[in-house]
Amino acid sequence: MVPVIETAPKQQTLKALSGLRDLVLKGEIEPGDRLSEVALASRLKVSRTPLRAALQKLEQEGLVALIPSGGYSVRSFTRQDVIDAIELRGVLEGTAARLAAERGVAPTKLKAITAVVETLDGVVTTDPLAMDFQRYEALNGEFHALLADLCGSEVLRREIERMTSLPFASPNAFVNTEMGVPTFHRSLLVAQAQHKAIVSAIALREGARAEALAREHARLARQNLDFVLEEQPDLRGKVLALALMSG
Amino acid sequence: MVPVIETAPKQQTLKALSGLRDLVLKGEIEPGDRLSEVALASRLKVSRTPLRAALQKLEQEGLVALIPSGGYSVRSFTRQDVIDAIELRGVLEGTAARLAAERGVAPTKLKAITAVVETLDGVVTTDPLAMDFQRYEALNGEFHALLADLCGSEVLRREIERMTSLPFASPNAFVNTEMGVPTFHRSLLVAQAQHKAIVSAIALREGARAEALAREHARLARQNLDFVLEEQPDLRGKVLALALMSG
Amino acid sequence: MVPVIETAPKQQTLKALSGLRDLVLKGEIEPGDRLSEVALASRLKVSRTPLRAALQKLEQEGLVALIPSGGYSVRSFTRQDVIDAIELRGVLEGTAARLAAERGVAPTKLKAITAVVETLDGVVTTDPLAMDFQRYEALNGEFHALLADLCGSEVLRREIERMTSLPFASPNAFVNTEMGVPTFHRSLLVAQAQHKAIVSAIALREGARAEALAREHARLARQNLDFVLEEQPDLRGKVLALALMSG
Amino acid sequence: MVPVIETAPKQQTLKALSGLRDLVLKGEIEPGDRLSEVALASRLKVSRTPLRAALQKLEQEGLVALIPSGGYSVRSFTRQDVIDAIELRGVLEGTAARLAAERGVAPTKLKAITAVVETLDGVVTTDPLAMDFQRYEALNGEFHALLADLCGSEVLRREIERMTSLPFASPNAFVNTEMGVPTFHRSLLVAQAQHKAIVSAIALREGARAEALAREHARLARQNLDFVLEEQPDLRGKVLALALMSG
């Protein structure tokens, strides 16, 4: 007999996964509540097996947690958790940058990330009205994916992927709200200077510098977080990434 | 109807977990092979539900991996993976040490870790024959657990716990083989000097120094790894932690 | 008998010093040539004693060097020397920032440097035409002087003063040429973001971050140096600080 | 007319220099007192010109200071000054190690410093009675001289030379008192592990690690300083390097 858990068609699992992630990220399930598999399966119109696989995946990503009595609940994060997750993203990406500088990078890989940075140069304009934020978001995501892979450590790439799957620790967490806020726009000018400096430091084999730059780059997210929470709390609703943050 | 996955009695899960972890760590299951739930359940004398919970836990720890076709297989690690995991453990513990120094530590917590270091001082003797390695292992484990918790970041503590659950990334990976190898004994003298320096740096609020020390501390594991693989390959069988390493 | 060297009236020494420094910085004396005390004394209209005191001071600053046969010559610096001096300035200012974060700073000192940064905020505008570069230069100089003094180490403050007295290692080395060059203007936006981040890191006791930021801040000078030498060599004559650089 | 200051025969200057340095380091001149050129010239049996050259050299080294009214006095250092000078030595040697790792080192230079470390391995024994401290001191001095020169930066080498000419900031400051003190002997075991790790980090192009190790290496001096002042004040007289320290 082949156990059911292992036969879930991939399509069904993906459907369950994207549906479930959506519910969680939009804050439609109260953090802390025990998730009912029956109710979720019916709501998402999938069977139990793909639902379980989806729950397992979200547990890996840190969006839901196993609870001692069995089953899962949506995790809730304090502001300090969010700060720590951003810090940790910076530490891990910093390690990726440092190891790339220390171990050396194949010319083709260096060319690829340099090309992304150069394309970004055309996107990041001093005039905020001229900026294409959607394009920035796509290229920024690409930059960070390439960076995570630059030193060729699969162990590290996995950790970064796991960490950045937390919505508020994603490199694009605050990009979708950039439009119209001068503070955010100015932070993109600094971010792009950092993108360039990171690649240059790696090419020059300056590991300590590359690590520090990537850490500081992540700090921009924290800076934007502080800005939203302290200076412009009305923006908070617009930052999807903060749906899971309590308090 | 309550789904079975959520009702597994805790005792059964623990039995499945320790049995399964043992099989994996002792290298009794070939890395890469798809694990048969039926066969494992019968071998470990547990039912399917606690077995699945155990598999899920080991997946979190990184000992088994989900495979695309469904189910799990035992992960296999290259020497580079092992090196990277040790590096990452150093990076994460380094972050714990740095944040503790930067954020400040409650006096009771500082007292507790200082006490462990002072007890270790009596255990680490210049005469290897006089050393109680088992006691060292216990105290060393305690030191690292306290360090991970020192800055009070739950996000970070979880990551360190996850990373050090990989056997070769554990702070005690090479301690159980110390006896009789002068290189290992000397590395414990250095390790203990580092334990002291880490706590002192944290107390002095020297974050950069604390971080660097904790990283360097983890490098001793890599040094011992290199020693085993290059200088004394006959020792390899004795290092349980290397059972999962291929090549 | 009181030796003459000790009786030079202060005014005369200052006259000799500023006159001599001017000659050296404007490149009016060939690097490497042995300086004739007789000729210099007559040219600057000072007597030998204050001239010697001035030579001694410039020797401390690194602008002239003692030569083995006795006497002094104007030092000449290669491009690599200039790069290394900028690097070293970053390392020393980074140490000042780190020690301030680690040791803690008196509130009045923190207030003073914060005030300078806030004033700079009004000076650094996204519109280059609206910027008052002279005011920037003055405030920037003040920021760096306060930073060097923040941790209260006289040993360190002296070293930073010595190092930044080399014209190309001064924090203002490339400010006087900023006007009209978009690359330089954009670098000031980044510089001001760094000023803010340095002070914030110190206040948060984040020493590693403060050190890395101050180092990266100095790298802007190197970036501007590379820009002048590689992209716009015609600018070189305008950068007074590069008069001593050969090749 | 050739000015006298420039004609001092080299031999006379060296005689004045070594005589004067001796007086200062042995604490035979009260710090702060204005040095009388007349008295010193007669005491050291040299003429005024070589004496002035010697004073100038010691001023560069930081042992004597120019005083506002003209002339020189022996500098006095507080405990904090000594701590800061040791810190700064670590920072500068750390920079030398980092730049060597980042820029890469010629194989012959790497071979030379590796050879010194290997020779040291035979000198540093776990049995303190078997150790040849004089040989350690010579080889340790050689190690640090080679390290300062490894990256090929003349600017940096000069700064390190200047800084380590302060007796308490010298890499050998606490070596001459090692004999008979178990704490000092144990610190040499750690020091030698650091020597090895520094060279290995440089060879592996790990700049951040090399820098941190060299800094930590200098911290051993501070550790020994604290030990002398707090645990065994009777040793203080034996540490020549502390003659200039007040309080």
GROMACS .gro file of C-alpha atoms in nm, chain C residues 1-7 10 34-38 48 52 55-57 59-60 62 64-66 68-72 75 77 80-85 87-88 91-92 95 98-99 102-103 152-156 158-159 162-163 166 211 215 222, chain D residues 1-7 10 34-38 48 52 55-57 59-60 62 64-66 68-72 75 77 80-85 87-88 91-92 95 98-99 102-103 152-156 158-159 162-163 166 211 215 222:
model
  118
  495MET     CA    1   7.182   7.958   2.818
  496VAL     CA    2   6.842   7.891   2.672
  497PRO     CA    3   6.868   7.708   2.337
  498VAL     CA    4   6.729   7.908   2.046
  499ILE     CA    5   6.503   7.630   1.926
  500GLU     CA    6   6.289   7.679   2.231
  501THR     CA    7   6.238   8.054   2.211
  504LYS     CA    8   5.462   8.152   1.837
  528ARG     CA    9   6.608   6.843  -0.042
  529LEU     CA   10   6.463   7.157   0.116
  530SER     CA   11   6.714   7.438   0.165
  531GLU     CA   12   6.651   7.608   0.498
  532VAL     CA   13   6.832   7.919   0.380
  542ARG     CA   14   6.560   7.973   1.083
  546ARG     CA   15   6.264   7.445   1.168
  549LEU     CA   16   5.936   7.166   0.917
  550GLN     CA   17   5.908   6.949   1.224
  551LYS     CA   18   5.533   6.994   1.235
  553GLU     CA   19   5.707   6.605   0.922
  554GLN     CA   20   5.462   6.490   1.189
  556GLY     CA   21   5.356   6.339   0.685
  558VAL     CA   22   5.771   6.626   0.442
  559ALA     CA   23   6.010   6.347   0.535
  560LEU     CA   24   6.344   6.338   0.713
  562PRO     CA   25   6.897   6.002   0.571
  563SER     CA   26   7.164   6.263   0.497
  564GLY     CA   27   6.986   6.509   0.728
  565GLY     CA   28   6.727   6.772   0.642
  566TYR     CA   29   6.386   6.728   0.481
  569ARG     CA   30   5.704   6.359   0.026
  571PHE     CA   31   5.265   5.978  -0.286
  574GLN     CA   32   4.832   5.332  -0.399
  575ASP     CA   33   4.959   5.547  -0.110
  576VAL     CA   34   4.658   5.773  -0.150
  577ILE     CA   35   4.423   5.472  -0.155
  578ASP     CA   36   4.590   5.328   0.155
  579ALA     CA   37   4.574   5.658   0.341
  581GLU     CA   38   4.158   5.324   0.383
  582LEU     CA   39   4.347   5.398   0.702
  585VAL     CA   40   3.983   5.233   0.976
  586LEU     CA   41   4.071   5.495   1.238
  589THR     CA   42   3.751   5.264   1.547
  592ARG     CA   43   3.300   5.165   1.738
  593LEU     CA   44   3.462   5.264   2.067
  596GLU     CA   45   3.089   5.028   2.294
  597ARG     CA   46   3.198   5.262   2.573
  646GLY     CA   47   3.720   6.030   2.461
  647SER     CA   48   4.041   5.853   2.362
  648GLU     CA   49   4.319   6.108   2.328
  649VAL     CA   50   4.549   5.844   2.174
  650LEU     CA   51   4.298   5.779   1.897
  652ARG     CA   52   4.573   6.228   1.783
  653GLU     CA   53   4.613   5.949   1.527
  656ARG     CA   54   4.763   6.314   1.207
  657MET     CA   55   4.612   6.097   0.936
  660LEU     CA   56   4.734   6.446   0.479
  705GLU     CA   57   3.263   5.091   1.253
  709ARG     CA   58   3.476   5.284   0.693
  716ARG     CA   59   3.818   5.663  -0.288
  742MET     CA   60   7.647   7.800   0.497
  743VAL     CA   61   7.522   7.452   0.576
  744PRO     CA   62   7.293   7.451   0.880
  745VAL     CA   63   7.431   7.245   1.168
  746ILE     CA   64   7.114   7.042   1.215
  747GLU     CA   65   7.178   6.872   0.886
  748THR     CA   66   7.539   6.767   0.939
  751LYS     CA   67   7.501   5.940   1.200
  775ARG     CA   68   6.085   7.003   3.049
  776LEU     CA   69   6.399   6.838   2.911
  777SER     CA   70   6.711   7.054   2.934
  778GLU     CA   71   6.917   7.012   2.618
  779VAL     CA   72   7.228   7.136   2.796
  789ARG     CA   73   7.346   6.948   2.075
  793ARG     CA   74   6.806   6.738   1.884
  796LEU     CA   75   6.459   6.419   2.050
  797GLN     CA   76   6.286   6.460   1.718
  798LYS     CA   77   6.290   6.086   1.659
  800GLU     CA   78   5.882   6.269   1.944
  801GLN     CA   79   5.779   6.077   1.632
  803GLY     CA   80   5.549   5.929   2.092
  805VAL     CA   81   5.845   6.268   2.426
  806ALA     CA   82   5.611   6.552   2.334
  807LEU     CA   83   5.664   6.904   2.207
  809PRO     CA   84   5.375   7.474   2.386
  810SER     CA   85   5.651   7.693   2.530
  811GLY     CA   86   5.906   7.516   2.307
  812GLY     CA   87   6.124   7.215   2.386
  813TYR     CA   88   6.021   6.866   2.488
  816ARG     CA   89   5.518   6.187   2.789
  818PHE     CA   90   5.048   5.770   2.986
  821GLN     CA   91   4.346   5.420   2.959
  822ASP     CA   92   4.612   5.552   2.718
  823VAL     CA   93   4.793   5.219   2.743
  824ILE     CA   94   4.469   5.029   2.679
  825ASP     CA   95   4.390   5.251   2.380
  826ALA     CA   96   4.738   5.212   2.234
  828GLU     CA   97   4.366   4.852   2.096
  829LEU     CA   98   4.504   5.067   1.817
  832VAL     CA   99   4.335   4.763   1.479
  833LEU     CA  100   4.639   4.845   1.264
  836THR     CA  101   4.415   4.599   0.889
  839ARG     CA  102   4.289   4.192   0.627
  840LEU     CA  103   4.451   4.376   0.338
  843GLU     CA  104   4.205   4.068   0.036
  844ARG     CA  105   4.484   4.176  -0.196
  893GLY     CA  106   5.289   4.573   0.078
  894SER     CA  107   5.139   4.902   0.197
  895GLU     CA  108   5.418   5.136   0.300
  896VAL     CA  109   5.166   5.379   0.450
  897LEU     CA  110   5.034   5.109   0.680
  899ARG     CA  111   5.493   5.305   0.885
  900GLU     CA  112   5.189   5.352   1.107
  903ARG     CA  113   5.521   5.411   1.486
  904MET     CA  114   5.253   5.261   1.706
  907LEU     CA  115   5.550   5.279   2.217
  952GLU     CA  116   4.147   4.107   1.090
  956ARG     CA  117   4.286   4.224   1.693
  963ARG     CA  118   4.567   4.392   2.750
   0.00000   0.00000   0.00000
